Amino acid sequence: MVEIRKPISISDAVRRVMNFTRQGEVVVIPISKAYGHFLAEDVVATHNVPPFDRSPYDGYAIRAEDSREANINNPIVFEVIDVIGAGYVSNKEVGSNQAVRIMTGAQLPKGCNAVVMLELTKEFEQEQKKYFSINRSFLPGDNISLEGEDTKVGTVLVKKGTKINPGVQALLATFGYSEVKVAKKPMIGVFATGTELLNVNEPLQPGKIRNSNSYMVCAQIERSGAEAAYYGILPDNFEVSYNSLLDALDRVDILITTGGVSVGDYDYLPDIYKKLGANVLFNKVAMRPGSVTTVAEWNGKLLFGLSGNPSACYVGFELFARPAVRTLLFSQEPHLNKAQAILQADYPKPNPFTRLVRSTVTIQDGHLVVKPSGFDKSNAVSSLANANALMVLPGGTRGYEKGMKVNVLLLEDDVGCEWPWS
Amino acid sequence: MVEIRKPISISDAVRRVMNFTRQGEVVVIPISKAYGHFLAEDVVATHNVPPFDRSPYDGYAIRAEDSREANINNPIVFEVIDVIGAGYVSNKEVGSNQAVRIMTGAQLPKGCNAVVMLELTKEFEQEQKKYFSINRSFLPGDNISLEGEDTKVGTVLVKKGTKINPGVQALLATFGYSEVKVAKKPMIGVFATGTELLNVNEPLQPGKIRNSNSYMVCAQIERSGAEAAYYGILPDNFEVSYNSLLDALDRVDILITTGGVSVGDYDYLPDIYKKLGANVLFNKVAMRPGSVTTVAEWNGKLLFGLSGNPSACYVGFELFARPAVRTLLFSQEPHLNKAQAILQADYPKPNPFTRLVRSTVTIQDGHLVVKPSGFDKSNAVSSLANANALMVLPGGTRGYEKGMKVNVLLLEDDVGCEWPWS
């Protein structure tokens, strides 16, 4: 008794999921903990940059007009009337042929409009006073970083939903964000199903394999920016499984199960969805692997029923669950970033379904090339460690050849994209 | 009194640092915490994959020879003598024209050598016994995943020093690594120096700016895989600063200071190195920015004296400190990964020094293009948030033009490279 399911396209499926995504909660954390979090507010310039006219060099602040006649045959002498370090402001006003010794980053003293680099001066002392001479002229504004020339107060610098990298961190510090509003990490619960599964710490037994999907998905959850709560392997008992899922739904933002969504006799997740009264968004997608991926919605929470097959499970998470996580993190570009790459292997066999192949993208002479991670059967397992992309091979009547351009979805790119599907 | 320092090339400088790097410590953590850590041991296949001959489909296990005469006009009937789920092993031996109902992933029952997919069968019952018929023949081995066909026991799957991603996590689980040996996160201490610096929570004051470098560097430290300990801004007092640094050196693997390494009157780090008896590896590098970057070694620990200029500080960390961190993390590819990209801006002015420009690399039609992050002066500050590469423009007598190929060092790539310098 094979249940007949109607497959929908990947883009339809993702769209149905996106209809039920929502933005998450905001938490305030100290800047020292902010790296790697997602901004829950725009970063705005709270002052001009530079905040005052300042010197980009170690040197002497002068009035440019006093240097007008200086040249190699006519050195002009300046008297040093003050010495200030960065962070200090001179309270002396510079007059004709006077100068203030100034350090990199220091505010320009009143009356000055140019800075002479130390290397261009000849310093000397006379009667315990300090002097220097220069043998070239300077124009007003020479060697000065002007207030606001980099950024004007009020400018939006980084958009809400951006992942905080070292550059963003520098901006937060510059503008006094000692506490930062970030997205609270969503909590994603994970259950495995499958009577063949052993725990990782159990020895192998005939017919059984260790549960690897849950650990893989938990890592994918962390990579996406959320927190994973692994609840173990569901027993082969409908009522116990139903109650475990119902309990977990109280504690998580999103619930993921691996396995149990095929049409096999032992796959009882469809019945659990039914008993929950969950709204099944789809239970078949026109893609390989992962065609049995099922997504349901229950009281505003998404339930992802990923396939028990490892590559289907991996693909299902990245296509459907990741954008839900990133939306909770306020991202406007919640989907995997798409790029083109040159195929390095033949796929001669046509396939009616769109294939999503775990692949390794590398850069050769400035362009992207892509190879399926499990291409050499002999190291299909180890090469999964190198997967950094999903290659998208649309279904059709023709195969794909080495040298063709194909689309890839980048797994390790933090930027994301608005919509990768046509 | 300008001290004359002799600049060395970037590659010489990096090489001098690498002479004093060492591998770090090993800690054992549960697999559930392993994502994002660096492997301190190779991952080895502890069994064959698959661990037994198994079915990749839901269907019936049969003896292929019994199907030989089956065709559209001659359906052959099989009796179903057992039903097993994945993880269970049938204890019945399959005889002539008998079959066992088998789930995806289940071990092949004794005597069987082919699997018939459910969709190709016509099931029926007779006298409370189950039967099915097929109208095509199967060959021995059809629809069977053979033991060890993916990976043989003993194969090294992932090398020590690799960052644990979701694929590696799956391998660790599959092969029973419930506890994982990873590199202990190195502890990197950070001090800021600079009389112009305010703390992030302080209001702006004339002539002063907030300390942003420390937070930026702490984020760079985290990105590199280490842990950052920020110890605050050093006071403008030699003895106090000396003692603070000496104290910190006890508690950290690497010590970073920002600022205080120029030849200005207020830059006292060179004197602190002298008093420590530290071995100064270099204090001038033929590059822009960051020429005053100073690295010293003291009792086997590296001290990085980064420039107080934000971009010089950023570049100095990535070029010199990052490979030291990654070596502590057992990486064999500790340097930033290098690629080629097409320049999208003109750099007409020649510069005798190699320039390292914080840049944004994007992918266009499958190839990398690069633009300096601060190119448009109007958003020089905000665009730093988008920097994901350092563009390397070798010094010389010619400038660079839009459309030329240049080297870029990728900042967000976790793979790294063995040696990016020529």
mmCIF file of C-alpha atoms in Angstrom, chain A residues 1-2 31-33 35 46-49 51-52 54 58 83-89 101 103-107 118-119 123 149-152 155-158 162 165-179 194-197 200-202 204-213 215-220 222-224 236 262-267 314 318 339-341 358 363-369 377-388 405 410 412-415, chain B residues 1-2 31-33 35 46-49 51-52 54 58 83-89 101 103-107 118-119 123 149-152 155-158 162 165-179 194-197 200-202 204-213 215-220 222-224 236 262-267 314 318 339-341 358 363-369 377-388 405 410 412-415:
data_model
loop_
_atom_site.group_PDB
_atom_site.id
_atom_site.type_symbol
_atom_site.label_atom_id
_atom_site.label_comp_id
_atom_site.label_asym_id
_atom_site.label_seq_id
_atom_site.Cartn_x
_atom_site.Cartn_y
_atom_site.Cartn_z
ATOM 1 C CA MET A 1 0.000 0.000 0.000
ATOM 2 C CA VAL A 2 2.108 2.806 -1.292
ATOM 3 C CA ILE A 31 29.958 44.174 23.005
ATOM 4 C CA SER A 32 32.668 41.762 24.168
ATOM 5 C CA LYS A 33 30.270 38.854 23.470
ATOM 6 C CA TYR A 35 31.116 38.610 17.607
ATOM 7 C CA THR A 46 26.550 58.419 16.625
ATOM 8 C CA HIS A 47 29.164 61.057 15.688
ATOM 9 C CA ASN A 48 31.177 62.277 12.711
ATOM 10 C CA VAL A 49 34.275 60.311 11.673
ATOM 11 C CA PRO A 51 35.104 63.372 15.243
ATOM 12 C CA PHE A 52 37.428 66.403 14.823
ATOM 13 C CA ARG A 54 43.063 65.461 13.130
ATOM 14 C CA ASP A 58 53.452 62.379 13.650
ATOM 15 C CA VAL A 83 53.906 69.287 22.458
ATOM 16 C CA ILE A 84 50.717 67.233 22.570
ATOM 17 C CA GLY A 85 50.046 63.529 22.409
ATOM 18 C CA ALA A 86 47.074 61.889 20.829
ATOM 19 C CA GLY A 87 44.077 62.487 23.051
ATOM 20 C CA TYR A 88 45.303 65.807 24.365
ATOM 21 C CA VAL A 89 44.221 69.189 23.071
ATOM 22 C CA ARG A 101 54.372 69.053 17.945
ATOM 23 C CA MET A 103 51.136 62.869 17.335
ATOM 24 C CA THR A 104 49.233 60.638 14.944
ATOM 25 C CA GLY A 105 45.506 60.954 15.623
ATOM 26 C CA ALA A 106 45.755 64.142 17.658
ATOM 27 C CA GLN A 107 43.243 66.979 17.264
ATOM 28 C CA LEU A 118 58.394 64.713 11.080
ATOM 29 C CA GLU A 119 60.578 63.327 8.282
ATOM 30 C CA GLU A 123 64.918 69.990 14.313
ATOM 31 C CA GLU A 149 35.180 63.156 5.953
ATOM 32 C CA ASP A 150 34.769 59.394 6.466
ATOM 33 C CA THR A 151 31.219 59.316 7.841
ATOM 34 C CA LYS A 152 28.571 61.826 8.857
ATOM 35 C CA THR A 155 24.460 57.473 8.721
ATOM 36 C CA VAL A 156 23.183 53.886 8.848
ATOM 37 C CA LEU A 157 26.401 51.844 8.734
ATOM 38 C CA VAL A 158 25.288 48.229 9.060
ATOM 39 C CA THR A 162 23.901 41.248 9.539
ATOM 40 C CA ASN A 165 32.267 40.222 11.959
ATOM 41 C CA PRO A 166 35.468 41.994 13.112
ATOM 42 C CA GLY A 167 34.678 45.057 10.976
ATOM 43 C CA VAL A 168 31.174 45.397 12.430
ATOM 44 C CA GLN A 169 32.651 44.914 15.890
ATOM 45 C CA ALA A 170 35.020 47.854 15.247
ATOM 46 C CA LEU A 171 32.079 50.036 14.214
ATOM 47 C CA LEU A 172 30.070 49.093 17.293
ATOM 48 C CA ALA A 173 33.015 50.076 19.507
ATOM 49 C CA THR A 174 33.720 53.321 17.642
ATOM 50 C CA PHE A 175 30.142 54.485 18.080
ATOM 51 C CA GLY A 176 29.796 53.564 21.726
ATOM 52 C CA TYR A 177 27.599 50.474 21.447
ATOM 53 C CA SER A 178 28.887 48.997 24.718
ATOM 54 C CA GLU A 179 25.725 46.913 24.747
ATOM 55 C CA GLY A 194 15.024 4.732 12.992
ATOM 56 C CA THR A 195 15.069 1.276 14.515
ATOM 57 C CA GLU A 196 18.469 0.713 12.932
ATOM 58 C CA LEU A 197 20.129 3.501 14.907
ATOM 59 C CA VAL A 200 27.430 7.152 19.040
ATOM 60 C CA ASN A 201 28.938 5.539 22.140
ATOM 61 C CA GLU A 202 27.482 2.076 21.372
ATOM 62 C CA LEU A 204 28.284 -1.762 16.222
ATOM 63 C CA GLN A 205 25.667 -4.534 16.044
ATOM 64 C CA PRO A 206 24.512 -6.632 13.098
ATOM 65 C CA GLY A 207 22.153 -4.667 10.878
ATOM 66 C CA LYS A 208 22.594 -1.435 12.838
ATOM 67 C CA ILE A 209 24.456 1.806 12.238
ATOM 68 C CA ARG A 210 25.274 4.697 14.515
ATOM 69 C CA ASN A 211 23.103 7.809 14.456
ATOM 70 C CA SER A 212 25.168 10.324 12.523
ATOM 71 C CA ASN A 213 22.367 12.471 11.087
ATOM 72 C CA TYR A 215 25.081 15.259 15.018
ATOM 73 C CA MET A 216 25.394 16.459 11.441
ATOM 74 C CA VAL A 217 22.129 18.406 11.670
ATOM 75 C CA CYS A 218 23.089 19.869 15.054
ATOM 76 C CA ALA A 219 26.287 21.188 13.427
ATOM 77 C CA GLN A 220 24.250 22.568 10.519
ATOM 78 C CA GLU A 222 24.986 25.876 14.744
ATOM 79 C CA ARG A 223 26.427 26.932 11.400
ATOM 80 C CA SER A 224 23.102 28.593 10.545
ATOM 81 C CA ASP A 236 9.601 2.440 17.926
ATOM 82 C CA SER A 262 9.062 7.780 3.905
ATOM 83 C CA VAL A 263 6.117 5.657 2.943
ATOM 84 C CA GLY A 264 7.588 2.554 4.557
ATOM 85 C CA ASP A 265 5.604 0.587 7.114
ATOM 86 C CA TYR A 266 7.787 1.826 9.951
ATOM 87 C CA ASP A 267 7.542 5.531 9.152
ATOM 88 C CA TYR A 314 21.730 17.496 4.836
ATOM 89 C CA GLU A 318 19.963 23.733 4.103
ATOM 90 C CA ALA A 339 26.993 31.442 -7.605
ATOM 91 C CA GLN A 340 28.064 29.923 -10.887
ATOM 92 C CA ALA A 341 30.865 27.386 -11.129
ATOM 93 C CA ARG A 358 26.995 17.916 -1.927
ATOM 94 C CA ILE A 363 38.911 28.709 -6.848
ATOM 95 C CA GLN A 364 41.164 28.165 -9.868
ATOM 96 C CA ASP A 365 42.733 31.170 -11.613
ATOM 97 C CA GLY A 366 40.054 33.401 -10.182
ATOM 98 C CA HIS A 367 36.996 31.358 -11.093
ATOM 99 C CA LEU A 368 34.904 28.842 -9.239
ATOM 100 C CA VAL A 369 35.098 25.173 -10.140
ATOM 101 C CA LYS A 377 33.324 6.268 -4.874
ATOM 102 C CA SER A 378 36.434 5.126 -2.972
ATOM 103 C CA ASN A 379 36.386 8.141 -0.693
ATOM 104 C CA ALA A 380 32.695 9.017 -0.781
ATOM 105 C CA VAL A 381 32.608 9.128 2.998
ATOM 106 C CA SER A 382 35.731 11.144 3.713
ATOM 107 C CA SER A 383 35.039 13.692 1.011
ATOM 108 C CA LEU A 384 31.888 14.800 2.758
ATOM 109 C CA ALA A 385 34.188 16.594 5.144
ATOM 110 C CA ASN A 386 35.139 18.856 2.224
ATOM 111 C CA ALA A 387 31.610 19.711 1.087
ATOM 112 C CA ASN A 388 31.206 23.481 1.012
ATOM 113 C CA LYS A 405 28.527 26.210 -15.971
ATOM 114 C CA LEU A 410 27.508 28.142 -0.961
ATOM 115 C CA GLU A 412 30.072 28.387 4.290
ATOM 116 C CA ASP A 413 29.178 31.862 3.074
ATOM 117 C CA ASP A 414 27.699 33.992 5.852
ATOM 118 C CA VAL A 415 26.114 36.557 3.597
ATOM 119 C CA MET B 1 65.054 61.895 17.063
ATOM 120 C CA VAL B 2 63.653 59.482 14.558
ATOM 121 C CA ILE B 31 30.987 15.099 20.218
ATOM 122 C CA SER B 32 27.976 17.326 20.907
ATOM 123 C CA LYS B 33 30.371 20.228 21.597
ATOM 124 C CA TYR B 35 31.430 21.648 15.929
ATOM 125 C CA THR B 46 36.646 2.249 12.575
ATOM 126 C CA HIS B 47 34.551 -0.064 10.379
ATOM 127 C CA ASN B 48 33.606 -0.616 6.741
ATOM 128 C CA VAL B 49 30.944 1.616 5.183
ATOM 129 C CA PRO B 51 29.132 -2.068 7.654
ATOM 130 C CA PHE B 52 27.145 -4.887 5.959
ATOM 131 C CA ARG B 54 22.313 -3.454 2.797
ATOM 132 C CA ASP B 58 12.191 -0.212 0.612
ATOM 133 C CA VAL B 83 9.209 -8.646 7.381
ATOM 134 C CA ILE B 84 12.151 -6.752 8.850
ATOM 135 C CA GLY B 85 12.699 -3.115 9.627
ATOM 136 C CA ALA B 86 15.968 -1.280 9.376
ATOM 137 C CA GLY B 87 18.156 -2.401 12.269
ATOM 138 C CA TYR B 88 16.673 -5.862 12.487
ATOM 139 C CA VAL B 89 18.196 -8.980 10.976
ATOM 140 C CA ARG B 101 10.153 -7.556 3.062
ATOM 141 C CA MET B 103 13.257 -1.480 4.693
ATOM 142 C CA THR B 104 15.740 1.131 3.473
ATOM 143 C CA GLY B 105 19.071 0.570 5.202
ATOM 144 C CA ALA B 106 18.302 -2.945 6.424
ATOM 145 C CA GLN B 107 20.881 -5.729 6.291
ATOM 146 C CA LEU B 118 8.381 -1.883 -3.770
ATOM 147 C CA GLU B 119 7.112 0.056 -6.774
ATOM 148 C CA GLU B 123 1.321 -7.524 -3.765
ATOM 149 C CA GLU B 149 31.964 -0.045 -0.958
ATOM 150 C CA ASP B 150 32.078 3.527 0.378
ATOM 151 C CA THR B 151 35.007 3.234 2.790
ATOM 152 C CA LYS B 152 37.273 0.493 4.071
ATOM 153 C CA THR B 155 41.106 4.658 6.083
ATOM 154 C CA VAL B 156 42.168 8.100 7.299
ATOM 155 C CA LEU B 157 39.113 10.242 6.586
ATOM 156 C CA VAL B 158 39.948 13.687 7.950
ATOM 157 C CA THR B 162 40.888 20.397 10.191
ATOM 158 C CA ASN B 165 32.169 21.214 10.001
ATOM 159 C CA PRO B 166 28.826 19.354 9.725
ATOM 160 C CA GLY B 167 30.342 16.738 7.384
ATOM 161 C CA VAL B 168 33.212 15.999 9.772
ATOM 162 C CA GLN B 169 30.704 15.846 12.618
ATOM 163 C CA ALA B 170 28.747 13.174 10.696
ATOM 164 C CA LEU B 171 31.931 11.128 10.241
ATOM 165 C CA LEU B 172 32.841 11.398 13.918
ATOM 166 C CA ALA B 173 29.378 10.092 14.853
ATOM 167 C CA THR B 174 29.394 7.300 12.263
ATOM 168 C CA PHE B 175 32.684 5.951 13.563
ATOM 169 C CA GLY B 176 31.838 6.143 17.233
ATOM 170 C CA TYR B 177 33.906 9.139 18.280
ATOM 171 C CA SER B 178 31.613 10.002 21.186
ATOM 172 C CA GLU B 179 34.546 11.929 22.635
ATOM 173 C CA GLY B 194 47.030 55.227 23.356
ATOM 174 C CA THR B 195 46.405 58.325 25.434
ATOM 175 C CA GLU B 196 43.654 59.309 22.992
ATOM 176 C CA LEU B 197 41.535 56.241 23.750
ATOM 177 C CA VAL B 200 33.438 52.081 24.591
ATOM 178 C CA ASN B 201 30.970 53.097 27.302
ATOM 179 C CA GLU B 202 32.491 56.587 27.731
ATOM 180 C CA LEU B 204 33.226 61.381 23.434
ATOM 181 C CA GLN B 205 35.681 64.051 24.625
ATOM 182 C CA PRO B 206 37.620 66.661 22.658
ATOM 183 C CA GLY B 207 40.612 65.095 20.959
ATOM 184 C CA LYS B 208 39.697 61.558 22.026
ATOM 185 C CA ILE B 209 38.233 58.551 20.254
ATOM 186 C CA ARG B 210 36.816 55.297 21.545
ATOM 187 C CA ASN B 211 39.005 52.207 21.566
ATOM 188 C CA SER B 212 37.748 50.167 18.628
ATOM 189 C CA ASN B 213 40.916 48.259 17.759
ATOM 190 C CA TYR B 215 37.209 44.835 20.019
ATOM 191 C CA MET B 216 38.077 44.386 16.362
ATOM 192 C CA VAL B 217 41.167 42.319 17.211
ATOM 193 C CA CYS B 218 39.232 40.251 19.760
ATOM 194 C CA ALA B 219 36.752 39.383 16.998
ATOM 195 C CA GLN B 220 39.649 38.527 14.665
ATOM 196 C CA GLU B 222 37.729 34.488 17.707
ATOM 197 C CA ARG B 223 37.462 34.147 13.946
ATOM 198 C CA SER B 224 40.923 32.580 13.864
ATOM 199 C CA ASP B 236 50.537 56.338 30.089
ATOM 200 C CA SER B 262 55.645 53.818 16.209
ATOM 201 C CA VAL B 263 58.676 55.993 16.628
ATOM 202 C CA GLY B 264 56.677 58.778 18.273
ATOM 203 C CA ASP B 265 57.679 60.154 21.654
ATOM 204 C CA TYR B 266 54.752 58.448 23.385
ATOM 205 C CA ASP B 267 55.352 54.963 22.008
ATOM 206 C CA TYR B 314 43.686 44.542 11.170
ATOM 207 C CA GLU B 318 45.791 38.512 9.833
ATOM 208 C CA ALA B 339 43.086 33.484 -4.772
ATOM 209 C CA GLN B 340 43.059 35.657 -7.859
ATOM 210 C CA ALA B 341 40.398 38.280 -8.473
ATOM 211 C CA ARG B 358 40.844 45.625 3.149
ATOM 212 C CA ILE B 363 31.456 36.397 -7.306
ATOM 213 C CA GLN B 364 30.249 37.593 -10.713
ATOM 214 C CA ASP B 365 29.405 35.045 -13.403
ATOM 215 C CA GLY B 366 31.566 32.490 -11.658
ATOM 216 C CA HIS B 367 34.697 34.570 -11.159
ATOM 217 C CA LEU B 368 36.012 36.610 -8.291
ATOM 218 C CA VAL B 369 35.998 40.378 -8.464
ATOM 219 C CA LYS B 377 35.328 57.786 0.692
ATOM 220 C CA SER B 378 31.730 58.619 1.664
ATOM 221 C CA ASN B 379 31.181 55.214 3.215
ATOM 222 C CA ALA B 380 34.735 54.267 4.132
ATOM 223 C CA VAL B 381 33.626 53.419 7.633
ATOM 224 C CA SER B 382 30.503 51.399 6.931
ATOM 225 C CA SER B 383 32.109 49.417 4.140
ATOM 226 C CA LEU B 384 34.607 47.901 6.565
ATOM 227 C CA ALA B 385 31.721 45.750 7.693
ATOM 228 C CA ASN B 386 31.836 44.145 4.234
ATOM 229 C CA ALA B 387 35.572 43.415 4.135
ATOM 230 C CA ASN B 388 36.099 39.720 3.450
ATOM 231 C CA LYS B 405 44.106 40.293 -12.003
ATOM 232 C CA LEU B 410 40.386 35.428 1.871
ATOM 233 C CA GLU B 412 36.302 34.249 5.892
ATOM 234 C CA ASP B 413 37.650 31.041 4.370
ATOM 235 C CA ASP B 414 38.239 28.363 7.003
ATOM 236 C CA VAL B 415 40.541 26.242 4.908
#
